[in-house]
Coordinates of C-alpha atoms in Angstrom, one line a residue:
C1 CA 19.6 6.0 7.4
I2 CA 20.3 6.4 3.7
R3 CA 23.9 6.0 2.4
P4 CA 24.3 5.7 -1.6
V5 CA 26.9 3.6 -2.8
I6 CA 27.9 6.0 -5.6
G7 CA 30.9 6.5 -7.9
A8 CA 33.5 9.0 -8.5
L9 CA 32.0 10.7 -11.1
F10 CA 29.3 11.0 -8.4
T11 CA 28.8 13.9 -6.5
L12 CA 25.9 13.8 -3.6
V13 CA 24.2 15.4 -1.6
T14 CA 21.2 14.2 1.1
G15 CA 18.8 15.4 3.8
C16 CA 15.3 15.3 5.1
E17 CA 12.7 18.2 3.4
T18 CA 9.1 18.8 3.8
S19 CA 7.3 19.0 0.4
K20 CA 4.1 17.6 -1.3
S21 CA 2.7 14.3 -1.0
A22 CA 2.9 12.4 -4.4
S23 CA -1.0 12.1 -4.5
G24 CA -0.6 15.6 -5.4
H25 CA 1.4 15.5 -8.1
N26 CA -0.1 15.4 -11.9
I27 CA 1.9 12.7 -13.1
S28 CA 0.9 12.7 -16.9
S29 CA 3.9 12.8 -18.3
L30 CA 4.1 9.1 -18.0
Y31 CA 2.0 8.4 -20.2
I32 CA 3.0 10.9 -22.8
I33 CA 2.9 9.0 -26.3
D34 CA 5.8 12.0 -27.8
K35 CA 8.5 10.8 -26.1
A36 CA 10.2 13.9 -27.8
D37 CA 10.5 16.1 -24.7
K38 CA 11.1 13.9 -22.0
I39 CA 14.4 11.3 -20.8
D40 CA 13.5 7.6 -21.1
V41 CA 14.8 6.5 -18.0
Q42 CA 14.2 3.1 -16.2
Y43 CA 14.7 1.8 -13.6
Y44 CA 14.9 -1.6 -11.3
I45 CA 14.6 -1.9 -7.8
S46 CA 15.7 -5.3 -6.1
Q47 CA 16.6 -6.3 -2.3
I48 CA 19.9 -6.8 -1.4
T49 CA 19.7 -7.4 2.1
S50 CA 16.4 -6.8 4.5
S51 CA 17.9 -3.5 4.8
R52 CA 19.7 -3.0 1.7
V53 CA 18.1 -1.7 -1.3
R54 CA 19.2 -1.5 -5.0
V55 CA 17.8 0.9 -7.8
R56 CA 19.7 0.4 -11.3
W57 CA 18.8 2.8 -14.0
T58 CA 19.0 2.4 -17.3
I59 CA 18.5 6.0 -19.7
S60 CA 18.3 5.5 -23.7
N61 CA 21.5 8.1 -24.9
S62 CA 19.4 9.2 -27.6
S63 CA 16.9 10.9 -25.0
I64 CA 19.4 13.4 -23.8
E65 CA 22.0 15.4 -25.2
A66 CA 25.7 14.9 -25.0
E67 CA 28.0 17.8 -25.2
S68 CA 31.9 17.6 -26.8
D69 CA 34.6 18.0 -24.3
E70 CA 37.7 19.1 -25.4
F71 CA 38.8 15.7 -27.5
G72 CA 35.7 15.1 -28.6
E73 CA 34.0 13.1 -26.6
E74 CA 30.1 12.6 -26.2
M75 CA 29.6 13.8 -22.8
A76 CA 26.2 14.2 -20.5
N77 CA 25.3 16.0 -17.5
L78 CA 22.4 14.5 -15.7
V79 CA 20.9 15.3 -12.0
F80 CA 19.2 12.6 -10.0
S81 CA 17.2 14.3 -7.5
Y82 CA 15.6 10.7 -4.7
K83 CA 12.8 11.7 -2.1
I84 CA 11.6 8.6 0.5
F85 CA 8.7 8.7 1.7
Q86 CA 6.0 6.5 3.9
N87 CA 3.6 6.3 0.9
Y88 CA 1.6 8.2 -1.5
S89 CA -0.2 11.0 1.2
T90 CA 2.6 11.6 3.3
S91 CA 5.0 15.0 2.4
I92 CA 6.9 14.7 4.7
S93 CA 10.5 12.3 3.2
I94 CA 12.2 10.1 5.4
D95 CA 15.3 10.8 3.5
S96 CA 16.2 12.7 0.5
G97 CA 19.1 13.0 -2.3
R98 CA 20.7 14.3 -4.8
L99 CA 23.7 12.9 -7.5
I100 CA 25.2 14.4 -9.7
L101 CA 27.0 13.3 -13.0
K102 CA 29.7 15.3 -13.9
D103 CA 30.5 14.7 -17.7
F104 CA 29.3 11.3 -17.5
H105 CA 30.9 9.5 -21.5
V106 CA 28.1 8.2 -23.6
F107 CA 28.9 5.8 -26.3
E108 CA 26.8 5.8 -29.2
D109 CA 24.0 3.0 -29.4
T110 CA 24.8 2.0 -25.8
P111 CA 22.5 3.3 -22.9
L112 CA 23.8 4.7 -20.0
K113 CA 23.5 2.5 -16.9
G114 CA 24.2 2.5 -12.7
Q115 CA 22.7 1.7 -9.6
I116 CA 22.7 3.4 -6.5
E117 CA 22.4 1.6 -3.4
F118 CA 21.3 2.9 0.0
D119 CA 20.5 1.4 4.0
L120 CA 16.5 1.2 4.6
E121 CA 16.0 -0.3 8.5
S122 CA 12.7 -0.3 8.3
S123 CA 10.4 -3.1 7.5
R124 CA 7.7 -1.2 6.1
N125 CA 6.8 -0.9 2.1
H126 CA 7.9 2.9 0.7
L127 CA 8.2 5.3 -1.5
I128 CA 10.5 6.8 -3.8
E129 CA 10.3 9.5 -6.1
I130 CA 13.2 10.0 -8.2
T131 CA 13.8 13.4 -10.7
L132 CA 16.1 12.8 -13.5
R133 CA 17.0 16.8 -15.3
D134 CA 19.0 16.7 -18.4
L135 CA 21.6 20.3 -17.6
N136 CA 22.5 20.2 -21.4
A137 CA 18.7 20.7 -22.1
V138 CA 15.6 21.4 -20.6
K139 CA 14.1 18.1 -20.1
Y140 CA 13.4 15.9 -17.1
D141 CA 11.5 12.4 -16.0
R142 CA 9.9 11.8 -12.9
Q143 CA 8.4 8.6 -11.6
Y144 CA 7.5 7.1 -8.5
L145 CA 9.1 3.5 -8.0
N146 CA 7.2 0.9 -4.5
L147 CA 9.9 -0.1 -2.7
I148 CA 7.9 -3.5 -1.4
K149 CA 9.7 -4.2 2.5
S150 CA 8.4 -7.8 2.7
K151 CA 9.6 -10.6 4.1
Q152 CA 7.6 -11.9 1.3
F153 CA 8.9 -13.3 -2.1
S154 CA 8.4 -10.6 -4.9
N155 CA 9.3 -9.6 -7.9
Q156 CA 12.1 -7.4 -6.1
S157 CA 13.6 -10.9 -4.4
F158 CA 15.6 -11.1 -7.8
E159 CA 17.1 -9.9 -10.8
V160 CA 16.7 -11.8 -14.0
F161 CA 19.7 -11.8 -17.0
S162 CA 19.3 -13.5 -20.3
S163 CA 21.7 -16.0 -21.6
K164 CA 23.6 -12.9 -22.7
E165 CA 24.4 -11.2 -19.6
T166 CA 21.7 -8.6 -20.0
L167 CA 19.8 -7.9 -16.9
Q168 CA 15.8 -7.9 -18.4
I169 CA 14.8 -3.9 -16.8
N170 CA 11.3 -5.2 -17.5
Q171 CA 9.2 -7.6 -16.1
Y172 CA 8.2 -9.2 -19.7
V173 CA 11.1 -10.8 -22.0
T174 CA 11.0 -11.0 -25.4
S175 CA 12.8 -13.4 -26.7
A176 CA 12.8 -17.7 -25.7
D177 CA 16.4 -18.1 -23.5
S178 CA 17.5 -19.5 -20.7
Y179 CA 17.0 -16.6 -17.6
L180 CA 19.5 -16.6 -14.8
I181 CA 17.1 -16.0 -11.6
K182 CA 19.7 -14.2 -9.0
T183 CA 17.9 -14.3 -5.8
A184 CA 19.0 -11.5 -3.0
Q185 CA 18.7 -14.4 -0.8
P186 CA 20.3 -17.7 -0.3
Q187 CA 17.2 -20.6 -1.2
S188 CA 17.0 -23.6 -0.8
N189 CA 15.3 -24.2 -4.2
V190 CA 13.0 -21.6 -6.7
Y191 CA 10.2 -23.0 -8.8
A192 CA 7.5 -21.6 -11.3
R193 CA 3.9 -21.7 -12.0
F194 CA 3.6 -21.2 -15.6
Y195 CA 0.2 -20.4 -17.1
D196 CA -1.2 -20.5 -20.6
R197 CA -4.0 -17.8 -20.7
D198 CA -5.7 -16.3 -23.3
F199 CA -7.1 -13.3 -21.6
P200 CA -9.8 -11.5 -22.8
I201 CA -9.4 -7.5 -24.4
A202 CA -11.0 -4.9 -21.8
S203 CA -14.6 -4.2 -21.9
P204 CA -15.9 -0.7 -22.6
P205 CA -16.0 1.5 -19.4
F206 CA -20.2 1.8 -19.5
A207 CA -20.2 -1.6 -19.8
V208 CA -21.4 -4.2 -16.6
V209 CA -18.3 -5.9 -16.0
N210 CA -18.6 -9.6 -13.6
P211 CA -14.5 -10.4 -14.1
K212 CA -14.2 -14.4 -13.8
Q213 CA -12.7 -16.1 -11.3
F214 CA -8.8 -16.9 -11.4
D215 CA -8.2 -20.1 -11.7
F216 CA -5.1 -20.3 -9.8
K217 CA -3.7 -24.6 -11.0
P218 CA -0.8 -23.7 -12.9
D219 CA -0.8 -25.2 -16.2
K220 CA 3.0 -26.6 -15.2
F221 CA 5.0 -26.2 -11.8
F222 CA 8.5 -27.3 -12.4
Q223 CA 11.9 -26.4 -10.1
L224 CA 14.2 -24.3 -11.5
R225 CA 18.1 -25.4 -11.9
K226 CA 20.2 -24.7 -9.0
V227 CA 23.4 -23.7 -9.6
N228 CA 24.2 -22.7 -7.0
S229 CA 22.5 -20.5 -3.5
S230 CA 21.4 -18.0 -4.6
E231 CA 21.2 -18.2 -8.5
F232 CA 18.8 -21.0 -10.7
K233 CA 18.2 -21.1 -14.0
L234 CA 14.8 -21.0 -16.0
Y235 CA 14.6 -22.3 -19.5
L236 CA 11.7 -20.2 -20.9
T237 CA 10.0 -21.5 -23.6
Q238 CA 6.2 -20.9 -24.0
K239 CA 4.3 -18.1 -24.3
G240 CA 2.8 -16.7 -21.0
F241 CA 3.7 -15.9 -17.4
Y242 CA 5.2 -17.2 -15.6
Q243 CA 5.6 -16.9 -11.3
I244 CA 8.6 -17.3 -9.5
V245 CA 8.4 -18.4 -5.8
V246 CA 10.3 -20.2 -3.3
D247 CA 7.7 -22.0 -1.2
S248 CA 5.6 -24.3 -3.5
A249 CA 2.5 -23.6 -1.1
S250 CA 2.6 -19.7 -1.1
K251 CA 0.5 -17.5 -4.3
Q252 CA 3.5 -14.8 -3.4
G253 CA 5.8 -14.4 -5.4
G254 CA 7.6 -12.6 -8.7
S255 CA 6.4 -12.5 -12.3
L256 CA 8.1 -12.9 -15.7
Y257 CA 5.8 -12.4 -19.0
Y258 CA 6.5 -13.3 -22.1
F259 CA 3.8 -12.6 -25.3
G260 CA 6.0 -12.7 -28.4
D261 CA 9.6 -12.1 -29.7
H262 CA 8.3 -8.4 -30.8
Y263 CA 6.3 -7.2 -27.8
P264 CA 5.7 -4.6 -27.2
N265 CA 6.0 -3.3 -30.7
A266 CA 3.2 -4.5 -33.2
K267 CA 4.7 -6.4 -35.7
T268 CA 2.6 -9.6 -36.4
V269 CA -1.0 -9.2 -38.1
N270 CA -2.9 -10.5 -35.0
D271 CA -1.2 -7.4 -33.3
L272 CA -2.7 -5.0 -35.6
L273 CA -5.8 -6.7 -36.3
M274 CA -7.0 -7.2 -32.4
P275 CA -6.3 -3.8 -31.3
L276 CA -8.9 -2.8 -33.7
R277 CA -12.1 -4.1 -31.4
Y278 CA -11.6 -0.7 -29.4
I279 CA -13.2 1.4 -32.4
T280 CA -14.9 -1.0 -34.9
T281 CA -18.8 -2.2 -34.5
Q282 CA -18.9 -6.5 -34.6
E283 CA -19.5 -6.4 -37.9
E284 CA -16.6 -4.3 -39.0
F285 CA -14.3 -6.3 -36.9
A286 CA -15.9 -9.8 -37.9
G287 CA -15.8 -8.8 -41.5
M288 CA -12.0 -7.9 -40.9
S289 CA -10.7 -11.1 -39.1
G290 CA -13.4 -13.5 -40.9
L291 CA -12.1 -13.3 -44.5
D292 CA -8.6 -14.3 -46.1
N293 CA -5.7 -11.9 -46.4
I294 CA -6.2 -9.3 -42.9
K295 CA -3.8 -7.5 -43.4
K296 CA -5.3 -6.3 -46.9
N297 CA -8.3 -6.1 -44.7
I298 CA -6.7 -3.8 -41.9
D299 CA -5.4 -1.8 -45.0
A300 CA -9.1 -1.3 -46.0
Y301 CA -10.0 -0.2 -43.0
W302 CA -7.8 2.6 -42.5
L303 CA -7.8 3.9 -45.8
R304 CA -11.9 4.4 -45.3
V305 CA -11.6 5.9 -42.2
G306 CA -9.0 8.0 -42.8
G307 CA -10.7 8.9 -46.7
G308 CA -7.0 9.0 -48.2
P309 CA -3.7 7.4 -48.4
E310 CA -1.5 9.9 -46.9
R311 CA -4.3 10.3 -43.6
A312 CA -4.5 7.1 -43.3
R313 CA -1.0 6.3 -42.8
Q314 CA -0.7 9.2 -40.6
L315 CA -4.2 7.3 -38.5
L316 CA -2.5 3.8 -38.7
Q317 CA 1.2 5.3 -37.4
A318 CA -0.8 7.1 -34.0
Y319 CA -2.9 4.3 -33.1
Y320 CA -0.5 1.6 -32.9
L321 CA 1.6 4.1 -31.1
R322 CA -0.6 4.2 -28.4
V323 CA -1.3 0.8 -28.5
E324 CA 2.9 -0.2 -28.5
T325 CA 2.9 3.0 -25.6
A326 CA 0.0 0.9 -24.1
N327 CA 2.1 -2.2 -23.8
R328 CA 5.1 -0.8 -22.5
L329 CA 3.0 1.2 -19.4
F330 CA 1.0 -1.7 -18.0
S331 CA 1.7 -5.1 -18.7
S332 CA 0.9 -7.1 -16.2
Y333 CA -0.4 -11.0 -16.1
L334 CA -2.0 -9.5 -19.5
E335 CA -0.5 -7.7 -22.6
G336 CA -0.8 -3.3 -21.8
W337 CA -2.8 -3.1 -24.8
K338 CA -5.9 -5.4 -23.5
S339 CA -5.9 -3.4 -19.4
D340 CA -8.7 -1.3 -18.6
R341 CA -5.8 1.6 -18.6
G342 CA -4.2 0.6 -21.4
M343 CA -8.0 0.6 -23.3
C344 CA -8.3 4.6 -22.0
L345 CA -4.8 5.1 -23.8
I346 CA -5.5 4.1 -27.2
V347 CA -8.9 5.3 -27.3
F348 CA -9.0 8.8 -25.2
G349 CA -5.6 9.1 -25.9
P350 CA -2.9 10.0 -23.2
P351 CA -5.0 11.9 -20.3
T352 CA -4.6 16.1 -20.0
A353 CA -3.7 15.4 -15.4
V354 CA -3.0 11.6 -13.8
Y355 CA -3.2 11.9 -9.7
R356 CA -2.1 8.2 -8.2
S357 CA -2.7 6.9 -4.4
T358 CA -1.7 3.5 -2.7
A359 CA -4.5 1.8 -4.0
S360 CA -6.0 4.3 -7.0
E361 CA -5.1 5.9 -9.6
T362 CA -7.3 9.3 -11.3
W363 CA -7.3 9.8 -14.9
F364 CA -8.7 13.5 -16.3
Y365 CA -9.4 14.8 -19.2
G366 CA -9.7 18.6 -19.8
E367 CA -9.1 20.9 -16.7
K368 CA -10.5 19.2 -13.7
G369 CA -13.0 20.8 -12.0
K370 CA -15.3 21.9 -15.9
F371 CA -18.8 20.2 -16.4
N372 CA -17.3 18.6 -19.4
T373 CA -14.2 17.3 -18.3
V374 CA -13.7 13.0 -18.5
Q375 CA -13.1 11.1 -15.2
L376 CA -11.3 8.3 -15.3
S377 CA -10.9 6.2 -11.7
F378 CA -8.8 3.6 -11.8
T379 CA -8.7 1.1 -8.4
K380 CA -5.4 -1.2 -7.6
V381 CA -6.0 -5.0 -7.8
V382 CA -4.7 -7.1 -5.1
N383 CA -3.0 -9.2 -7.5
P384 CA -0.6 -12.5 -6.4
F385 CA 1.2 -11.7 -10.1
S386 CA 1.9 -8.5 -10.5
S387 CA 1.6 -4.9 -8.9
N388 CA 0.4 -3.2 -12.2
D389 CA -3.1 -4.1 -12.4
F390 CA -5.6 -1.4 -12.2
R391 CA -9.5 -2.3 -13.1
L392 CA -11.6 0.3 -14.2
N393 CA -14.4 2.0 -12.2
R394 CA -17.1 1.6 -15.0
N395 CA -20.0 3.4 -15.2
G396 CA -23.2 4.6 -17.2
A397 CA -21.8 7.7 -17.8
L398 CA -18.9 7.4 -19.7
K399 CA -20.9 5.9 -22.7
S400 CA -21.3 9.9 -24.3
P401 CA -17.5 11.0 -24.2
W402 CA -16.2 6.9 -25.5

C-alpha cells in the first residue's frame, strides 16, 4: 500500500494501472547533452524503516518556467507522476500516483526541494518510474529509480550531509569536508574502507579486454566517530572512494566518491588532457602530455583539428560538455568519463535510443533495425561499490564506426 506524505501544496491521486514495461521505453532523454528542453531534477532514495521509503527531489529552478502571480511572486506548476513496478520487465504497476504542485513558490538561485514518503511492505527490490511535467512549459523528465529492499546495508540505508547541513544528492562529493552519515536504523558502529586507486580509462569498443581482478584490501580502514546511534562523522580528506559499512567483515555497503573539488566539471589541465586519449593517436597524445606547457599543446591540438579559432572553440566546448555529462551520469568507483558508457557518450555522442533492463542496457545510433545503425550493448556488473557499473560487450565489428 502506498501512502505518500505530502504538504498542503500537493494534490494526490493514487491507483494501479497497466502500461508498457519499463524495458520497452526509450530512455535516451536521460543522456541528452543539451538540457535546454529538459527539467533538471535529481532524486535520492532512502529507506526510513524496513517498510517505509523516502524519495527526496531537487529541481534546478533555471530549468522550469515560473509565472508571476497577482503579487509579482514567481510560481511554478508541476506534476509528479509515479509508478512502482517489481522490475523492468513487468507491465502492471503495484501502485501509482500523481502529485500536483500548484503555485509552488520559486526563489531566485534556490533549487526547489521536496520529498515523498510511502509504505512498501514487500522485501523485494522494486523499480520506481517518476515523470515530472512542467505545466507552464512543454517540458518533462522521466527517470527510473532502483529501490533496494534488502537487509543488507547500502546507499539507501543512510543519508549524507555536509558540514553546512546540505544533503548530498549525488554519490560523489566535491570537497574535502566532515560529512554526517545519518543511518535509517540505529547502529552500534559504522566503518569506512578507503581506496586510493587510479583506474585506467576504457579500452576501445573493438578491443579484447581481460579485466584485472580487483584487490579488495583497502588502503585504509577506520571507524567513524559516533555522534549518536544513527549519526556518525566521516572526515573525508583524500581523493578516492569510501565504502561505508556496518559490518567490518562484509563486502556490502554504500559508497562515496571524491574525485576533486571541480568534479564533475573539467577544469584542470589534467581534466582537459586525459579524455583526449579517446580521439588521438598514441603519438599525438604522447606529444601533448610529454612536453612542457600542456595547456598550450591542448589548445594547439584543437586549433589544428578545427582549422581556425572559432571552430576550434566550438569543438572544444562540445567535447568537454560530453566529458562533464559522462561524469554526472556514469560516476561510480571511477570517474564517469573513464567508464565504458562514458567513453561511448564522449566519442559517439548521445544515443538515438536507449533500452534498459534489470541486467543490461542497449544503445542505438540511428533507426533500430536499419543496416547502418550502430548498436552498443552493456551488461550490468555486480559491484559492491556501485549500482551504476555497466561493461560494454566489445566486438570487432565496432572498429568501423569508431
